[in-house]
CSV table of C-alpha atoms in Angstrom, one decimal:
chain,number,residue,atom,x,y,z
O,1,MET,CA,0.0,0.0,0.0
O,2,ALA,CA,2.9,2.3,0.8
O,3,ASN,CA,4.0,2.0,-2.9
O,4,ASN,CA,0.7,3.2,-4.1
O,5,VAL,CA,0.5,6.6,-2.5
O,6,ALA,CA,-1.9,8.6,-4.7
O,7,VAL,CA,-1.7,11.9,-2.9
O,8,ILE,CA,1.1,13.8,-4.6
O,9,GLY,CA,1.2,16.3,-1.7
O,10,ILE,CA,3.5,13.8,-0.1
O,11,CYS,CA,5.9,14.6,-2.9
O,12,SER,CA,6.5,17.9,-1.1
O,13,VAL,CA,8.0,15.9,1.8
O,14,PHE,CA,10.4,14.1,-0.6
O,15,LEU,CA,11.4,17.3,-2.3
O,16,VAL,CA,12.1,19.0,1.0
O,17,ALA,CA,14.2,16.0,2.0
O,18,VAL,CA,16.2,16.2,-1.2
O,19,VAL,CA,17.0,19.9,-1.1
O,20,VAL,CA,17.9,19.6,2.6
O,21,ALA,CA,20.2,16.7,1.8
O,22,VAL,CA,21.8,18.8,-1.0
O,23,VAL,CA,22.3,21.8,1.3
O,24,VAL,CA,23.7,19.7,4.1
O,25,GLY,CA,26.2,18.1,1.7
O,26,VAL,CA,27.3,21.6,0.6
O,27,SER,CA,27.4,23.1,4.0
O,28,GLN,CA,28.7,20.3,6.2
O,29,THR,CA,32.0,22.1,6.8
O,30,HIS,CA,30.3,25.1,8.3
O,31,THR,CA,30.1,25.3,12.1
O,32,LYS,CA,26.9,25.2,14.0
O,33,GLU,CA,27.5,28.8,15.1
O,34,GLU,CA,27.6,30.0,11.5
O,35,SER,CA,24.4,28.1,10.7
O,36,ASP,CA,22.7,29.7,13.7
O,37,SER,CA,23.9,33.1,12.8
O,38,LYS,CA,22.5,32.7,9.2
O,39,SER,CA,19.2,31.4,10.4
O,40,ASN,CA,18.7,34.6,12.4
O,41,SER,CA,19.2,36.8,9.4
O,42,ILE,CA,17.4,34.9,6.7
O,43,SER,CA,13.6,34.4,6.6
O,44,SER,CA,12.1,31.0,6.3
O,45,SER,CA,11.0,31.6,2.7
O,46,ASN,CA,14.4,32.9,1.7
O,47,LYS,CA,15.9,29.7,3.2
O,48,ALA,CA,13.6,27.6,1.2
O,49,VAL,CA,14.4,29.5,-2.0
O,50,GLN,CA,18.1,29.1,-1.4
O,51,ALA,CA,17.7,25.4,-0.7
O,52,VAL,CA,15.8,24.9,-4.0
O,53,CYS,CA,18.3,27.0,-6.0
O,54,GLN,CA,21.4,25.4,-4.4
O,55,PRO,CA,21.9,22.6,-7.0
O,56,THR,CA,21.2,24.9,-10.0
O,57,HIS,CA,23.9,26.3,-12.3
O,58,PHE,CA,22.4,29.8,-12.4
O,59,LYS,CA,21.7,30.5,-8.7
O,60,ASP,CA,21.3,34.3,-9.1
O,61,ALA,CA,18.7,33.9,-11.8
O,62,CYS,CA,17.0,31.2,-9.7
O,63,GLU,CA,16.8,33.2,-6.5
O,64,LYS,CA,15.7,36.4,-8.2
O,65,SER,CA,12.9,34.5,-10.0
O,66,LEU,CA,11.6,33.0,-6.7
O,67,ALA,CA,12.2,36.0,-4.5
O,68,SER,CA,8.6,37.1,-4.4
O,69,SER,CA,7.1,33.6,-3.9
O,70,ASN,CA,6.8,33.9,-0.1
O,71,SER,CA,6.5,30.1,0.2
O,72,THR,CA,8.4,27.5,2.1
O,73,ASP,CA,6.7,24.6,0.2
O,74,THR,CA,9.4,23.1,-2.0
O,75,LYS,CA,7.0,21.6,-4.5
O,76,GLU,CA,5.4,25.0,-5.0
O,77,LEU,CA,8.8,26.7,-5.4
O,78,ILE,CA,9.8,24.2,-8.1
O,79,ARG,CA,6.4,24.8,-9.8
O,80,SER,CA,7.2,28.5,-9.5
O,81,SER,CA,10.5,28.0,-11.3
O,82,PHE,CA,8.6,26.4,-14.2
O,83,GLN,CA,6.2,29.4,-14.2
O,84,ALA,CA,9.0,31.9,-14.1
O,85,ALA,CA,10.6,30.3,-17.2
O,86,ILE,CA,7.2,30.4,-19.0
O,87,GLU,CA,6.7,34.1,-18.2
O,88,GLU,CA,10.2,35.0,-19.3
O,89,VAL,CA,9.8,33.3,-22.7
O,90,ARG,CA,6.4,35.1,-23.1
O,91,LYS,CA,8.1,38.4,-22.2
O,92,VAL,CA,10.7,37.8,-24.8
O,93,LEU,CA,8.1,37.3,-27.5
O,94,ALA,CA,5.9,40.2,-26.5
O,95,ASN,CA,8.2,43.0,-25.3
O,96,SER,CA,11.7,42.6,-26.5
O,97,THR,CA,13.1,45.7,-28.3
O,98,THR,CA,15.7,43.4,-29.9
O,99,ILE,CA,13.0,41.3,-31.4
O,100,GLN,CA,11.4,44.3,-33.0
O,101,ASP,CA,14.8,45.4,-34.3
O,102,LEU,CA,15.3,42.0,-35.9
O,103,ASN,CA,12.0,42.3,-37.8
O,104,LYS,CA,13.2,44.9,-40.3
O,105,ASP,CA,14.3,42.8,-43.3
O,106,ASP,CA,13.1,39.6,-45.0
O,107,ASN,CA,16.0,37.4,-43.8
O,108,ASN,CA,15.6,38.3,-40.2
O,109,ARG,CA,11.8,38.1,-40.4
O,110,GLU,CA,12.0,34.5,-41.6
O,111,ALA,CA,14.3,33.7,-38.7
O,112,LEU,CA,12.0,35.5,-36.3
O,113,LYS,CA,9.0,33.3,-37.6
O,114,VAL,CA,11.0,30.2,-36.7
O,115,CYS,CA,11.7,31.7,-33.2
O,116,GLN,CA,8.1,32.5,-32.6
O,117,GLU,CA,7.1,29.0,-33.5
O,118,VAL,CA,9.7,27.2,-31.5
O,119,LEU,CA,9.4,29.5,-28.4
O,120,ASP,CA,5.7,28.8,-28.5
O,121,LEU,CA,6.6,25.1,-28.3
O,122,SER,CA,9.0,25.8,-25.5
O,123,ILE,CA,6.1,27.4,-23.6
O,124,ASP,CA,4.0,24.3,-24.2
O,125,ASP,CA,6.7,22.0,-22.8
O,126,LEU,CA,7.2,24.2,-19.7
O,127,GLN,CA,3.4,24.5,-19.2
O,128,LEU,CA,3.0,20.8,-19.4
O,129,SER,CA,5.8,20.3,-16.8
O,130,PHE,CA,4.0,22.8,-14.6
O,131,ASP,CA,0.6,21.2,-15.0
O,132,LYS,CA,1.9,17.6,-14.4
O,133,MET,CA,3.6,18.6,-11.2
O,134,GLY,CA,1.2,16.9,-8.9
O,135,GLU,CA,-0.6,14.2,-10.9
O,136,TYR,CA,1.5,11.1,-10.5
O,137,ASP,CA,1.4,8.6,-7.6
O,138,MET,CA,4.7,7.8,-5.8
O,139,SER,CA,4.9,4.3,-7.1
O,140,LYS,CA,5.6,5.8,-10.6
O,141,ILE,CA,7.9,8.6,-9.4
O,142,GLY,CA,10.6,7.5,-11.8
O,143,ASP,CA,8.4,7.7,-14.9
O,144,TYR,CA,7.0,11.0,-13.6
O,145,LEU,CA,10.5,12.6,-13.2
O,146,LEU,CA,11.7,11.2,-16.5
O,147,ASN,CA,8.7,12.8,-18.3
O,148,LEU,CA,9.5,16.1,-16.6
O,149,ARG,CA,13.1,15.9,-17.8
O,150,VAL,CA,12.0,15.1,-21.3
O,151,TRP,CA,9.7,18.1,-21.5
O,152,LEU,CA,12.1,20.5,-19.8
O,153,SER,CA,14.9,19.3,-22.2
O,154,GLY,CA,12.6,19.9,-25.1
O,155,ALA,CA,11.9,23.5,-23.8
O,156,LEU,CA,15.6,24.2,-23.6
O,157,THR,CA,16.3,22.7,-27.0
O,158,THR,CA,13.6,24.8,-28.8
O,159,GLN,CA,15.1,28.0,-27.3
O,160,GLN,CA,18.5,27.0,-28.6
O,161,THR,CA,16.9,26.3,-32.0
O,162,CYS,CA,15.9,30.0,-32.1
O,163,VAL,CA,19.5,31.1,-31.5
O,164,ASP,CA,20.8,28.6,-34.1
O,165,THR,CA,18.3,29.9,-36.7
O,166,PHE,CA,19.6,33.4,-36.3
O,167,ALA,CA,23.1,32.1,-36.7
O,168,GLU,CA,22.0,31.3,-40.3
O,169,VAL,CA,21.6,35.0,-40.8
O,170,SER,CA,24.8,36.2,-39.1
O,171,ASN,CA,26.8,35.5,-35.9
O,172,GLU,CA,26.0,39.0,-34.8
O,173,GLN,CA,22.3,38.4,-34.9
O,174,ALA,CA,22.7,35.1,-33.1
O,175,GLU,CA,24.6,36.8,-30.3
O,176,LYS,CA,21.8,39.3,-30.0
O,177,MET,CA,19.2,36.6,-29.7
O,178,LYS,CA,21.3,34.6,-27.3
O,179,LEU,CA,21.4,37.7,-25.0
O,180,VAL,CA,17.6,38.1,-25.3
O,181,LEU,CA,17.0,34.5,-24.3
O,182,LYS,CA,19.7,34.4,-21.7
O,183,THR,CA,17.4,34.6,-18.7
O,184,SER,CA,14.7,32.2,-20.1
O,185,MET,CA,17.4,29.6,-21.0
O,186,GLU,CA,19.0,29.9,-17.5
O,187,LEU,CA,15.6,29.5,-15.8
O,188,THR,CA,14.7,26.5,-18.0
O,189,ALA,CA,18.1,24.9,-17.3
O,190,ASN,CA,17.6,25.5,-13.6
O,191,ALA,CA,14.3,23.8,-13.6
O,192,LEU,CA,15.8,20.8,-15.5
O,193,THR,CA,18.7,20.7,-12.9
O,194,MET,CA,16.2,20.6,-10.0
O,195,VAL,CA,14.3,17.7,-11.5
O,196,THR,CA,17.5,15.8,-12.4
O,197,LYS,CA,19.0,16.3,-9.0
O,198,LEU,CA,15.8,15.1,-7.4
O,199,SER,CA,15.8,11.9,-9.4
O,200,THR,CA,19.4,11.1,-8.6
O,201,VAL,CA,19.3,11.9,-4.9
O,202,LEU,CA,15.9,10.5,-4.0
O,203,LYS,CA,17.2,7.0,-4.3
O,204,ASP,CA,19.8,7.6,-1.6
O,205,LEU,CA,17.4,9.0,1.1
O,206,ASN,CA,16.1,5.6,2.3
O,207,ILE,CA,12.5,6.8,2.4
O,208,PRO,CA,9.9,4.3,3.6
O,209,GLY,CA,7.7,3.1,0.7
O,210,LEU,CA,10.3,3.7,-2.0
O,211,ASP,CA,12.2,0.5,-1.6
O,212,GLY,CA,12.6,-1.2,-4.9
O,213,ILE,CA,10.9,1.6,-6.8
O,214,ASP,CA,12.8,3.1,-9.8
O,215,THR,CA,13.3,6.8,-9.0
O,216,THR,CA,15.1,7.7,-12.3
O,217,GLY,CA,12.8,6.3,-15.0
O,218,PHE,CA,15.6,4.4,-16.6
O,219,GLU,CA,15.5,1.1,-14.7
O,220,ARG,CA,12.1,-0.2,-15.7
O,221,LYS,CA,12.4,-3.1,-18.2
O,222,LEU,CA,9.7,-3.3,-20.9
O,223,LEU,CA,7.9,-6.6,-21.2
O,224,SER,CA,6.6,-7.9,-24.6
O,225,ASN,CA,3.2,-6.5,-23.8
O,226,ASP,CA,4.4,-3.4,-22.0
O,227,GLY,CA,5.1,0.2,-23.2
O,228,PRO,CA,6.0,3.7,-22.1
O,229,GLU,CA,4.2,5.1,-19.1
O,230,TRP,CA,2.2,7.6,-21.2
O,231,MET,CA,0.8,4.7,-23.4
O,232,GLY,CA,-2.6,3.8,-22.0
O,233,HIS,CA,-4.5,0.5,-22.3
O,234,ALA,CA,-6.3,1.6,-25.5
O,235,GLU,CA,-3.0,2.4,-27.3
O,236,ARG,CA,-1.4,-0.9,-26.3
O,237,LYS,CA,-4.4,-2.8,-27.5
O,238,LEU,CA,-4.3,-0.9,-30.8
O,239,LEU,CA,-0.6,-1.7,-31.4
O,240,GLN,CA,-1.3,-5.4,-30.6
O,241,ALA,CA,-4.1,-5.7,-33.1
O,242,PRO,CA,-3.2,-7.8,-36.2
O,243,ILE,CA,-5.1,-5.3,-38.4
O,244,ILE,CA,-5.5,-1.6,-37.5
O,245,LYS,CA,-8.6,0.0,-38.9
O,246,PRO,CA,-7.8,3.5,-40.2
O,247,ASP,CA,-10.1,6.5,-39.9
O,248,VAL,CA,-8.8,7.8,-43.3
O,249,VAL,CA,-6.9,6.2,-46.2
O,250,VAL,CA,-4.5,8.1,-48.4
O,251,ALA,CA,-3.6,6.6,-51.8
O,252,LYS,CA,-1.9,7.9,-54.9
O,253,ASP,CA,-3.9,5.6,-57.1
O,254,GLY,CA,-7.3,7.0,-56.0
O,255,SER,CA,-8.3,4.0,-53.9
O,256,GLY,CA,-8.4,6.0,-50.7
O,257,LYS,CA,-10.5,8.9,-49.6
O,258,TYR,CA,-7.6,11.3,-50.4
O,259,ASP,CA,-4.6,11.4,-52.7
O,260,THR,CA,-2.5,13.6,-50.5
O,261,ILE,CA,-1.5,13.4,-46.8
O,262,THR,CA,-2.2,17.1,-46.3
O,263,LYS,CA,-5.8,16.7,-47.2
O,264,ALA,CA,-6.1,13.8,-44.8
O,265,LEU,CA,-4.6,15.8,-42.0
O,266,GLU,CA,-7.4,18.4,-42.3
O,267,GLU,CA,-9.7,15.7,-40.9
O,268,VAL,CA,-7.7,15.2,-37.7
O,269,PRO,CA,-9.7,16.4,-34.7
O,270,LYS,CA,-7.9,19.0,-32.6
O,271,LYS,CA,-6.8,17.9,-29.2
O,272,SER,CA,-8.9,14.8,-29.3
O,273,PRO,CA,-8.7,12.3,-26.5
O,274,ASN,CA,-9.2,9.5,-29.1
O,275,ARG,CA,-6.7,8.0,-31.4
O,276,PHE,CA,-7.0,9.1,-35.1
O,277,VAL,CA,-5.4,6.7,-37.6
O,278,ILE,CA,-4.3,7.6,-41.1
O,279,HIS,CA,-3.2,4.8,-43.5
O,280,ILE,CA,-0.8,6.0,-46.1
O,281,LYS,CA,-0.7,3.4,-48.9
O,282,ALA,CA,2.3,2.7,-51.1
O,283,GLY,CA,3.5,5.5,-53.3
O,284,ILE,CA,5.9,8.4,-53.4
O,285,TYR,CA,4.4,11.5,-51.7
O,286,LYS,CA,6.5,14.6,-52.6
O,287,LYS,CA,5.2,17.1,-50.1
O,288,GLN,CA,6.2,18.5,-46.8
O,289,VAL,CA,4.0,17.2,-44.0
O,290,ILE,CA,3.4,19.5,-41.0
O,291,LEU,CA,1.8,18.0,-37.9
O,292,THR,CA,0.4,20.8,-35.8
O,293,LYS,CA,0.8,20.7,-32.0
O,294,ASP,CA,-2.9,20.1,-31.5
O,295,MET,CA,-2.8,16.8,-33.3
O,296,ILE,CA,-2.1,15.1,-30.0
O,297,ASN,CA,-3.5,11.6,-30.8
O,298,LEU,CA,-2.5,11.0,-34.4
O,299,MET,CA,-1.2,7.7,-35.7
O,300,LEU,CA,0.3,7.3,-39.2
O,301,ILE,CA,0.6,3.7,-40.6
O,302,CYS,CA,2.3,2.9,-43.9
O,303,ASP,CA,2.8,-0.1,-46.2
O,304,GLY,CA,6.6,-0.4,-45.5
O,305,PRO,CA,9.8,1.7,-45.5
O,306,THR,CA,10.4,1.1,-49.2
O,307,LYS,CA,6.8,1.2,-50.3
O,308,THR,CA,5.4,4.4,-48.7
O,309,ILE,CA,7.9,7.2,-49.2
O,310,ILE,CA,7.4,10.7,-48.0
O,311,THR,CA,9.9,13.2,-49.3
O,312,ASN,CA,10.5,16.9,-50.3
O,313,ASP,CA,13.2,19.0,-51.9
O,314,LEU,CA,13.0,22.1,-49.8
O,315,ASN,CA,16.4,23.6,-49.1
O,316,CYS,CA,18.2,26.8,-48.0
O,317,ILE,CA,20.3,27.1,-51.2
O,318,ARG,CA,17.5,27.4,-53.7
O,319,ASP,CA,15.3,29.5,-51.3
O,320,HIS,CA,17.8,31.6,-49.4
O,321,LEU,CA,15.2,33.0,-47.1
O,322,ARG,CA,14.2,29.5,-45.9
O,323,LYS,CA,15.8,28.4,-42.7
O,324,THR,CA,17.0,24.8,-41.9
O,325,PHE,CA,14.1,24.4,-39.5
O,326,GLY,CA,11.7,24.9,-42.4
O,327,THR,CA,13.2,22.1,-44.6
O,328,VAL,CA,11.9,19.2,-42.5
O,329,THR,CA,10.0,16.5,-44.4
O,330,ILE,CA,7.7,15.6,-41.6
O,331,GLY,CA,7.7,17.9,-38.6
O,332,LYS,CA,5.7,19.9,-36.1
């Protein structure tokens, strides 16, 4: 029963234990007198902020972003770090003078379009991390923390993609964008560090109820009928079916409902809780395929790697305004 704790509020206790362990490890050479002296001058909320920020690489940015939180709840402080990163990315998109300056010629405008798209994806990953902080039971803490690390890594990667895209314009423009995104990237990296530190330290705390539980997300072995934590019963059943019935069929020879993938994608319901299956029959489809972020339960099945071929010839040489990010064959 201890391994099936469903109330994630207990996670706060674990998080507190982790950051305390981290702080103790860093401060063990200090004398008791020094510790008592500091405790008299620092408020409880400031202590909690310092504890949460201790393992991060950008402590100043961390403490500044959490300074107004007025909370000693470690879980809420970590959630606040996610929220701070979200707000910083939004601020970059909405109010940056540098962004406006970079919008003055066609080449920069194309790079800016990519930035706006990927930063929007970064916000989504950060928001997902924020929302999911509090939904997993402790018996699946490893999967939970691994998911957070994946989403936070994605948020950091998309911000770097923005910088890399401006590097295709000029190194000077890339440096400007790097400066604009400095705080948001630091805050995102800090959030990732907090979660990573938690997953590596949690195992060593000898907490009752966590015996034998994978706290990293990497130790679980998949069985033949198993799958990732996010894959529910319906998805597993679908993959095990000998024949998967599609909702829409795409065929170059006219035997399907559509002859292009793009037309079929127009039927995909937005943010649907149900799986939508598109069967793409054998043929060569010379068209870029863009899967929008609201196609959250889409499944594409084909007739084989040498039979169903999706390709395009978009490139940055022929179209000098196009950026590398925009040449993807299948992308989001």
